[in-house]
N, C-alpha and C. Protein backbone atom coordinates (compact mmCIF):
# COMPACT_ATOMS: atom_id res chain seq x y z
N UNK A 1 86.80 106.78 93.97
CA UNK A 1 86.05 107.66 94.85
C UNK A 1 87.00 108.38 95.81
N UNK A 2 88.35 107.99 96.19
CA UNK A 2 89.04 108.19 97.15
C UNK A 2 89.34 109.38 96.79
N UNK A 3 90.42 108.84 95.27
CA UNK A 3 90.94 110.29 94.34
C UNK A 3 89.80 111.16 94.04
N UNK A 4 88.90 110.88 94.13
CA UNK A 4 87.82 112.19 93.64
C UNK A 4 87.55 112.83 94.84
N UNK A 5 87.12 112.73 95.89
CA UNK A 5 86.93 113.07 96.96
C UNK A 5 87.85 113.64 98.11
N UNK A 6 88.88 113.23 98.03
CA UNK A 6 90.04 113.27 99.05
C UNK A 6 90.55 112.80 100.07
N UNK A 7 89.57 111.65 100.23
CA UNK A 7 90.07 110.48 100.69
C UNK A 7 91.15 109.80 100.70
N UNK A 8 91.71 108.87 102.25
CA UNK A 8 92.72 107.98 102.08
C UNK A 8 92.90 106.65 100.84
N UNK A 9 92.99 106.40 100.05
CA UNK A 9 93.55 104.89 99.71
C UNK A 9 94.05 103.89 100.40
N UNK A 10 93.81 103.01 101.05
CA UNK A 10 94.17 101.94 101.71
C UNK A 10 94.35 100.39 100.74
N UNK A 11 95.68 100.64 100.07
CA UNK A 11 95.78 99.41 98.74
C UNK A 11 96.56 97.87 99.91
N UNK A 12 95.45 97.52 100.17
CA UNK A 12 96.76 96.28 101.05
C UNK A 12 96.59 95.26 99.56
N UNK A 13 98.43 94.74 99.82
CA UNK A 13 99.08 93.76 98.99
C UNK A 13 99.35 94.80 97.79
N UNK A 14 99.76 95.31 97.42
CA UNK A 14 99.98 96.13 95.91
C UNK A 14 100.42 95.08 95.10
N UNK A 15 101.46 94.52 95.75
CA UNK A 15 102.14 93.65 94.45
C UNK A 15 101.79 92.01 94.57
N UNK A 16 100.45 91.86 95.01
CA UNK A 16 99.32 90.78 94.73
C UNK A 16 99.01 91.19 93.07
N UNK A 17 98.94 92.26 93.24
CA UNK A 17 98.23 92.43 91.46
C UNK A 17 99.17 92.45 90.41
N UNK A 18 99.05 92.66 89.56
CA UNK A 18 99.95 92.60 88.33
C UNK A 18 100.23 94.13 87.66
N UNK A 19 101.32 94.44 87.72
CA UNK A 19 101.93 96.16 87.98
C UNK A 19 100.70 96.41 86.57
N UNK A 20 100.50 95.82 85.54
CA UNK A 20 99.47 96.63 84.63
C UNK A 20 98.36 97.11 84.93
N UNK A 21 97.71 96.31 86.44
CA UNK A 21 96.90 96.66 86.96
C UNK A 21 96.75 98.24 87.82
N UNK A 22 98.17 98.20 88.20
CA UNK A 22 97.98 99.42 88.90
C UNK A 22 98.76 100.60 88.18
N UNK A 23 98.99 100.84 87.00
CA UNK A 23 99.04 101.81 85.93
C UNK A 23 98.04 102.82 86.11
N UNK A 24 97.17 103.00 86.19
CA UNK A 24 96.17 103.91 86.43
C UNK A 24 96.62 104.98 87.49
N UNK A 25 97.47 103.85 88.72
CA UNK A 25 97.84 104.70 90.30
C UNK A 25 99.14 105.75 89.89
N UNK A 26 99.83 105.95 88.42
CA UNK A 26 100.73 105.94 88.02
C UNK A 26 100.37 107.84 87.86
N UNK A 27 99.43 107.62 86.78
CA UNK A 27 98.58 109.04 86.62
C UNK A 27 97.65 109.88 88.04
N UNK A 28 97.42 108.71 88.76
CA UNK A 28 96.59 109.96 89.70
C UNK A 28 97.57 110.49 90.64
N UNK A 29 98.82 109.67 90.65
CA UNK A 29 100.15 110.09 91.86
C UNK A 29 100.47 111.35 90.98
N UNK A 30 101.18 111.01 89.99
CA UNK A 30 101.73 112.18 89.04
C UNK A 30 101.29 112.86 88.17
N UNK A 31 99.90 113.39 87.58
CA UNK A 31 99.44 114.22 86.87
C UNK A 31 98.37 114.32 87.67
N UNK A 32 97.71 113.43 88.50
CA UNK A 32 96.98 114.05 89.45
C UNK A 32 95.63 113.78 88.45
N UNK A 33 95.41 112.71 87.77
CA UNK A 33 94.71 112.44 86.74
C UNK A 33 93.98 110.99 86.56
N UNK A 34 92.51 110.74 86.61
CA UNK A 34 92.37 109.80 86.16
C UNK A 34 91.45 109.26 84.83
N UNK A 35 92.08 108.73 84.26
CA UNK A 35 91.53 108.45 83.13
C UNK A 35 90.29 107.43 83.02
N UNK A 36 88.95 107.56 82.47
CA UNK A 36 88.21 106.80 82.56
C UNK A 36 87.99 105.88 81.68
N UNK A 37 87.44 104.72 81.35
CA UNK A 37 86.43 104.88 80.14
C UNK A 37 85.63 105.11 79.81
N UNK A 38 85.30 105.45 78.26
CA UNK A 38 84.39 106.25 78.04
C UNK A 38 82.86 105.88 78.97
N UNK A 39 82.09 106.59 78.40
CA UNK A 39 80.65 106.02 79.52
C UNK A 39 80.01 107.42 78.91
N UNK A 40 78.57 107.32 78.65
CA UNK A 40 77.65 108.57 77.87
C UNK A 40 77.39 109.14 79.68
N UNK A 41 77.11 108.37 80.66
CA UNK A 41 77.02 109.26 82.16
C UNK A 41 78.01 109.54 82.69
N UNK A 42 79.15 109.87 83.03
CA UNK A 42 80.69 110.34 82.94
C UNK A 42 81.47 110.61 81.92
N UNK A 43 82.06 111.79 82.90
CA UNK A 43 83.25 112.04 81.62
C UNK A 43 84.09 111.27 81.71
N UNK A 44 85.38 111.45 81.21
CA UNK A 44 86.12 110.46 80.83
C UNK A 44 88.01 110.79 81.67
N UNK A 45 87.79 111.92 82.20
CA UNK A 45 88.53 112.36 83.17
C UNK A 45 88.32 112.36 84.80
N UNK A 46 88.76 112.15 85.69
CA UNK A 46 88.79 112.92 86.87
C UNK A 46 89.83 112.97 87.56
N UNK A 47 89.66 114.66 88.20
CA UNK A 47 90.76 115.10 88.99
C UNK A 47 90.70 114.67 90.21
N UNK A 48 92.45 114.45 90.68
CA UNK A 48 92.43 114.03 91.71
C UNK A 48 92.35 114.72 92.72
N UNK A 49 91.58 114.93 94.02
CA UNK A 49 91.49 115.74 94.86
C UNK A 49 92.72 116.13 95.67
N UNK A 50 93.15 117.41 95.64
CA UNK A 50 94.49 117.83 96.20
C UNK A 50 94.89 117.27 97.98
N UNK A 51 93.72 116.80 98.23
CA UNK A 51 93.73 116.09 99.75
C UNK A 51 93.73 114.37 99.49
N UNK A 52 93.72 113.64 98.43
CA UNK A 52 93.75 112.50 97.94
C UNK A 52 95.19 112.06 98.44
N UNK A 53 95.41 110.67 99.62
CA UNK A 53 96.57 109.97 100.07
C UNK A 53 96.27 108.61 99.71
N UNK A 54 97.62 108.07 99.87
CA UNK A 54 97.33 106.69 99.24
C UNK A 54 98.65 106.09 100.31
N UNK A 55 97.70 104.84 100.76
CA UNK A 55 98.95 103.70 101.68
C UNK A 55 98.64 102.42 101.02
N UNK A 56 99.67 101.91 100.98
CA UNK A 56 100.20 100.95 100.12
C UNK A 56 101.05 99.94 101.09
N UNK A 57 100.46 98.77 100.85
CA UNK A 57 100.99 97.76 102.09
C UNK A 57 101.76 96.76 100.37
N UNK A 58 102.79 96.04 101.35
CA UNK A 58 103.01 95.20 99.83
C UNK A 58 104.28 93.79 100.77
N UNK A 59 104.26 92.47 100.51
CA UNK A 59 104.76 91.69 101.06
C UNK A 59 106.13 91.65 100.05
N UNK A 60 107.31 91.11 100.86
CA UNK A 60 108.73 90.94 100.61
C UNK A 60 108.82 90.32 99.30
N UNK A 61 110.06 90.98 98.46
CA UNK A 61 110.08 90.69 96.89
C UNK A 61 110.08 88.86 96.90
N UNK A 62 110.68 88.03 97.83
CA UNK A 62 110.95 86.71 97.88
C UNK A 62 109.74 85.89 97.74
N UNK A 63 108.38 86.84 98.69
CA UNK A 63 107.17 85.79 98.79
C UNK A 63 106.37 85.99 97.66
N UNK A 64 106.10 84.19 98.03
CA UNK A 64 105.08 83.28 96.82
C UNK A 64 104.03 84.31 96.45
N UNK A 65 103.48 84.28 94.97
CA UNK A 65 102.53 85.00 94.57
C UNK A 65 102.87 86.62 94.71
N UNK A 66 103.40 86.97 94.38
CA UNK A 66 103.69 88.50 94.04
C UNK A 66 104.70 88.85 93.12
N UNK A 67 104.06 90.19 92.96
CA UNK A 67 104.79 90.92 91.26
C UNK A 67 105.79 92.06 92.16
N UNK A 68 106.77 91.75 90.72
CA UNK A 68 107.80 93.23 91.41
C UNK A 68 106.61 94.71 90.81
N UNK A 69 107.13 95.75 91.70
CA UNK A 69 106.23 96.84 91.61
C UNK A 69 106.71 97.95 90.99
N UNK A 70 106.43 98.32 89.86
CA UNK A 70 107.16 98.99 89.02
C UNK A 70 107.85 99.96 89.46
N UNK A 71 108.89 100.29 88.88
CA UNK A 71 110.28 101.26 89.29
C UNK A 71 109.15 102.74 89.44
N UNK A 72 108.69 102.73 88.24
CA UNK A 72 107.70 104.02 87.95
C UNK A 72 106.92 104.63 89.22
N UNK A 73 106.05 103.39 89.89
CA UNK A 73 105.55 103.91 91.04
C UNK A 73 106.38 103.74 92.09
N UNK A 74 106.97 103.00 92.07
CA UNK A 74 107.59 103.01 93.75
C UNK A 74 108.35 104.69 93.58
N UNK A 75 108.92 105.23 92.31
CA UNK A 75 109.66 106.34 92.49
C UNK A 75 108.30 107.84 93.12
N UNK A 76 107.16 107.08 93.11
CA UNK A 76 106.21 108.37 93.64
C UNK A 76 106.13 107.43 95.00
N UNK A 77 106.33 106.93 95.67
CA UNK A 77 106.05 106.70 96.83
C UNK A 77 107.11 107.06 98.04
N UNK A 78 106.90 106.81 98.88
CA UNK A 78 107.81 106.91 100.46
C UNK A 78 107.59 105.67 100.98
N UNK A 79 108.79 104.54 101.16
CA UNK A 79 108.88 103.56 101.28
C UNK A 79 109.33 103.49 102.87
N UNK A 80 108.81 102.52 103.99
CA UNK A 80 109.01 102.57 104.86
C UNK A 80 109.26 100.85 105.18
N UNK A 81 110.23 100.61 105.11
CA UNK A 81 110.84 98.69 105.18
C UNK A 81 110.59 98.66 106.62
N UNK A 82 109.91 97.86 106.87
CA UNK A 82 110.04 97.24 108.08
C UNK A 82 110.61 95.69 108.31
N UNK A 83 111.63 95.95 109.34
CA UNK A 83 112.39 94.35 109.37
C UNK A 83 111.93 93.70 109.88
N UNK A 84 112.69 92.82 110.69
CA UNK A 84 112.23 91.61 111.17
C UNK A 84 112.02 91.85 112.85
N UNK A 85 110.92 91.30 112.96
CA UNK A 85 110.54 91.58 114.92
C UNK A 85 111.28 91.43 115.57
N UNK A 86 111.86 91.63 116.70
CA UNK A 86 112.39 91.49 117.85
C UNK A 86 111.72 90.58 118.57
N UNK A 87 112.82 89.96 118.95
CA UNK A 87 112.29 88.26 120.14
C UNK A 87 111.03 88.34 120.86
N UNK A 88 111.04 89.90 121.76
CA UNK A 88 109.40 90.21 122.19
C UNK A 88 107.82 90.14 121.92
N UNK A 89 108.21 90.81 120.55
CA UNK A 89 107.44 91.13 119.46
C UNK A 89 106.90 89.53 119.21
N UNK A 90 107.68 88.98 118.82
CA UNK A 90 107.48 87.60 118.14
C UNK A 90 106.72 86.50 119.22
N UNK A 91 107.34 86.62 120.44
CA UNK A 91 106.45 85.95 121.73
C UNK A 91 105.43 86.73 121.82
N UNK A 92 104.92 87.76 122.19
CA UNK A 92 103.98 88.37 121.88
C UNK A 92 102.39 87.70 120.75
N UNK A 93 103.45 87.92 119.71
CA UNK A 93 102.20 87.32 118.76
C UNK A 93 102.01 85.66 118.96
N UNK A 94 103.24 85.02 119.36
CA UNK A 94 102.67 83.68 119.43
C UNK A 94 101.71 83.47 120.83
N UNK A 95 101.91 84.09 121.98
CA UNK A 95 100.82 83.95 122.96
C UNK A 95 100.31 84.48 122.98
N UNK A 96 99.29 85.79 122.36
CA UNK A 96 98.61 85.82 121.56
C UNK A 96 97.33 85.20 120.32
N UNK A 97 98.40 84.96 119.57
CA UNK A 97 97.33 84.77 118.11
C UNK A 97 97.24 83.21 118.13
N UNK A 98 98.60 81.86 118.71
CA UNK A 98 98.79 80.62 118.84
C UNK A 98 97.96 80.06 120.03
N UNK A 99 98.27 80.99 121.58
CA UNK A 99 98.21 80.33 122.33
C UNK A 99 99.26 79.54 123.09
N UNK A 100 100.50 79.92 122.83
CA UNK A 100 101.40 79.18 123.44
C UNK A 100 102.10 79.72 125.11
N UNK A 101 102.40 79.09 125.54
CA UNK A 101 103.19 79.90 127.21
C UNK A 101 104.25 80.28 126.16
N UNK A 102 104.73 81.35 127.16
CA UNK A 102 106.03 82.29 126.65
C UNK A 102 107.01 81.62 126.19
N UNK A 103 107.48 80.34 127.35
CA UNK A 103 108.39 79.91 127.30
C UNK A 103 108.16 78.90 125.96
N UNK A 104 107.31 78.10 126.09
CA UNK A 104 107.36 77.32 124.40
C UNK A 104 107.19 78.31 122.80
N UNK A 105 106.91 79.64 123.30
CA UNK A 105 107.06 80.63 122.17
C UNK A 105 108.84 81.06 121.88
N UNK A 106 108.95 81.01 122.91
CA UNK A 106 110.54 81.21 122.87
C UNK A 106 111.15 80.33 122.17
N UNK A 107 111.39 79.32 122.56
CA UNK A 107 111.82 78.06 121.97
C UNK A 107 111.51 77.92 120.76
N UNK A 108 110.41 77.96 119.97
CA UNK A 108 110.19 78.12 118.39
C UNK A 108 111.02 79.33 117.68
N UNK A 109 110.87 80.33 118.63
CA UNK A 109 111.52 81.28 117.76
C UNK A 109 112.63 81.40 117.61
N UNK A 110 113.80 80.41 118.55
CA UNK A 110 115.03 80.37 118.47
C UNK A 110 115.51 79.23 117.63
N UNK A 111 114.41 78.09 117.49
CA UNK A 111 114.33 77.00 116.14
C UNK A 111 114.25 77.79 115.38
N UNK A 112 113.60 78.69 114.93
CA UNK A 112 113.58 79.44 113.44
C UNK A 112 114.56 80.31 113.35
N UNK A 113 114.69 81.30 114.43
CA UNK A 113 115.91 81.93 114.11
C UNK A 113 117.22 81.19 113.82
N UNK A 114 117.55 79.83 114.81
CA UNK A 114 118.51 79.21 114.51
C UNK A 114 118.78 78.30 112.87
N UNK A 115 117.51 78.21 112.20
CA UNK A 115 117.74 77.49 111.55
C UNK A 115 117.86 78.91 109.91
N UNK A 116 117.22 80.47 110.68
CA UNK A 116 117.81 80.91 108.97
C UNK A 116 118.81 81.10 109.00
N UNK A 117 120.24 81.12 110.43
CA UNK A 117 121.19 81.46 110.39
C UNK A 117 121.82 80.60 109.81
N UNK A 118 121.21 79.40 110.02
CA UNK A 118 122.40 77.73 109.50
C UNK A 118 121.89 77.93 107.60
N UNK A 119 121.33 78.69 107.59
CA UNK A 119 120.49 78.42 106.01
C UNK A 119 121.28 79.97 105.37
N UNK A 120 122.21 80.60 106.33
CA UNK A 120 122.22 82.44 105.91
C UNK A 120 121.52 83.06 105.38
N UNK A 121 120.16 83.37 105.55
CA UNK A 121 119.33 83.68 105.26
C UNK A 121 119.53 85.55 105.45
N UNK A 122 119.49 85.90 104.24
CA UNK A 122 119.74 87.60 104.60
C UNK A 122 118.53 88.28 104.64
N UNK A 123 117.59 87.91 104.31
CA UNK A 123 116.23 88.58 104.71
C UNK A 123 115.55 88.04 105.74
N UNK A 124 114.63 89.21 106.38
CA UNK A 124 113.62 88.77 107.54
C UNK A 124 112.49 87.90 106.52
N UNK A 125 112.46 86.45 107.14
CA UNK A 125 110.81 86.38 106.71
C UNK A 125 109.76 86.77 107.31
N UNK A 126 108.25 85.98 107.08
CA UNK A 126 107.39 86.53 107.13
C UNK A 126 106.83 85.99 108.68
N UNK A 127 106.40 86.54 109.83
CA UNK A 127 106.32 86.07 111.27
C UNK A 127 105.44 84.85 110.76
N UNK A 128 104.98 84.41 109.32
CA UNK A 128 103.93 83.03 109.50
C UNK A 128 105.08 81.93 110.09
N UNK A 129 106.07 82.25 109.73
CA UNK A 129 106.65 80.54 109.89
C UNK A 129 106.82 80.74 111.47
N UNK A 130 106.33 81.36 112.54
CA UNK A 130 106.05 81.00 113.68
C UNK A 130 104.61 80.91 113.79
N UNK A 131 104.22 80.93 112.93
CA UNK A 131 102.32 80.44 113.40
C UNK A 131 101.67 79.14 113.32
N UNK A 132 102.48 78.30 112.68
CA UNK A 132 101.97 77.00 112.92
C UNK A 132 101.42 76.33 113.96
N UNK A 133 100.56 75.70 113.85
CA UNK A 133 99.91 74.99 115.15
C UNK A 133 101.16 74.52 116.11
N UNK A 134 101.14 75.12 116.99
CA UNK A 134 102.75 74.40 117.65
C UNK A 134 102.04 72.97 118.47
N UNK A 135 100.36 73.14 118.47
CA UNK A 135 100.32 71.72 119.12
C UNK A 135 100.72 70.44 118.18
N UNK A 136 100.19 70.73 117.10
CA UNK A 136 100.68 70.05 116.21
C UNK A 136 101.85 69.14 116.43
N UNK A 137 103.52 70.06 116.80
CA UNK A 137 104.44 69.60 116.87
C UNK A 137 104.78 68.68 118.12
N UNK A 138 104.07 68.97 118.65
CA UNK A 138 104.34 68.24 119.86
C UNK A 138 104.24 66.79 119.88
């Protein structure tokens, strides 16, 4: 409906699915085309509306449960990497979304930061491994 209309696409997780799945997104990016199946009440084409956008959220090639995303589409997209939060950012969400004082948000995040450095960890992970119940730890 998006592509027919000219509507945004809002795909969160892309590479939750399995790249055969999103073959279809392949033709409406680049021929501007979608193919149906047959059906006697539709045709079996539709064009994509020249105002038709598409955002595409997709988690780090490393995390559990996800597909790499085919060379094919990522080459129609505009990729925008976002790294890893800043110390702020990260206290922020833990007093916030946890509940913790600043200062015990701090302290977790310098356990985690300290421990991907001892691990050399070259990628940002994902801000969950500061969301754990920190009462928990206590």
């Amino acid at each position: 409906m998006a592509a027919k209309e000219g509507f945004t696409l809002i795909y969160d997780e892309l590479n939750r699915s399995r790249p055969e799945v999103n073959n279809v997104l392949l033709s409406a990016l680049e021929e501007k085309l979608i193919v149906l199946p047959p059906d006697s009440s539709q045709t079996e084409y539709v064009r994509v509306h020249p105002l038709f956008r598409a955002i595409f959220t997709s988690n780090p090639d490393e995390y559990a449960g996800v597909h790499a995303t085919q060379d094919a589409l990522l080459d129609r997209m505009i990729t925008i990497n976002i790294g890893e939060a800043d110390v702020e950012t990260e206290k922020q969400i833990l007093v916030n979304r946890v509940g913790l004082e600043r200062t015990e948000a701090l302290k977790l995040i310098n356990l985690i930061r300290g421990f991907r450095r001892q691990i050399q960890r070259s990628k940002a992970s994902s801000l969950r491994a500061c969301s754990v119940d920190w009462q928990d730890l206590s």
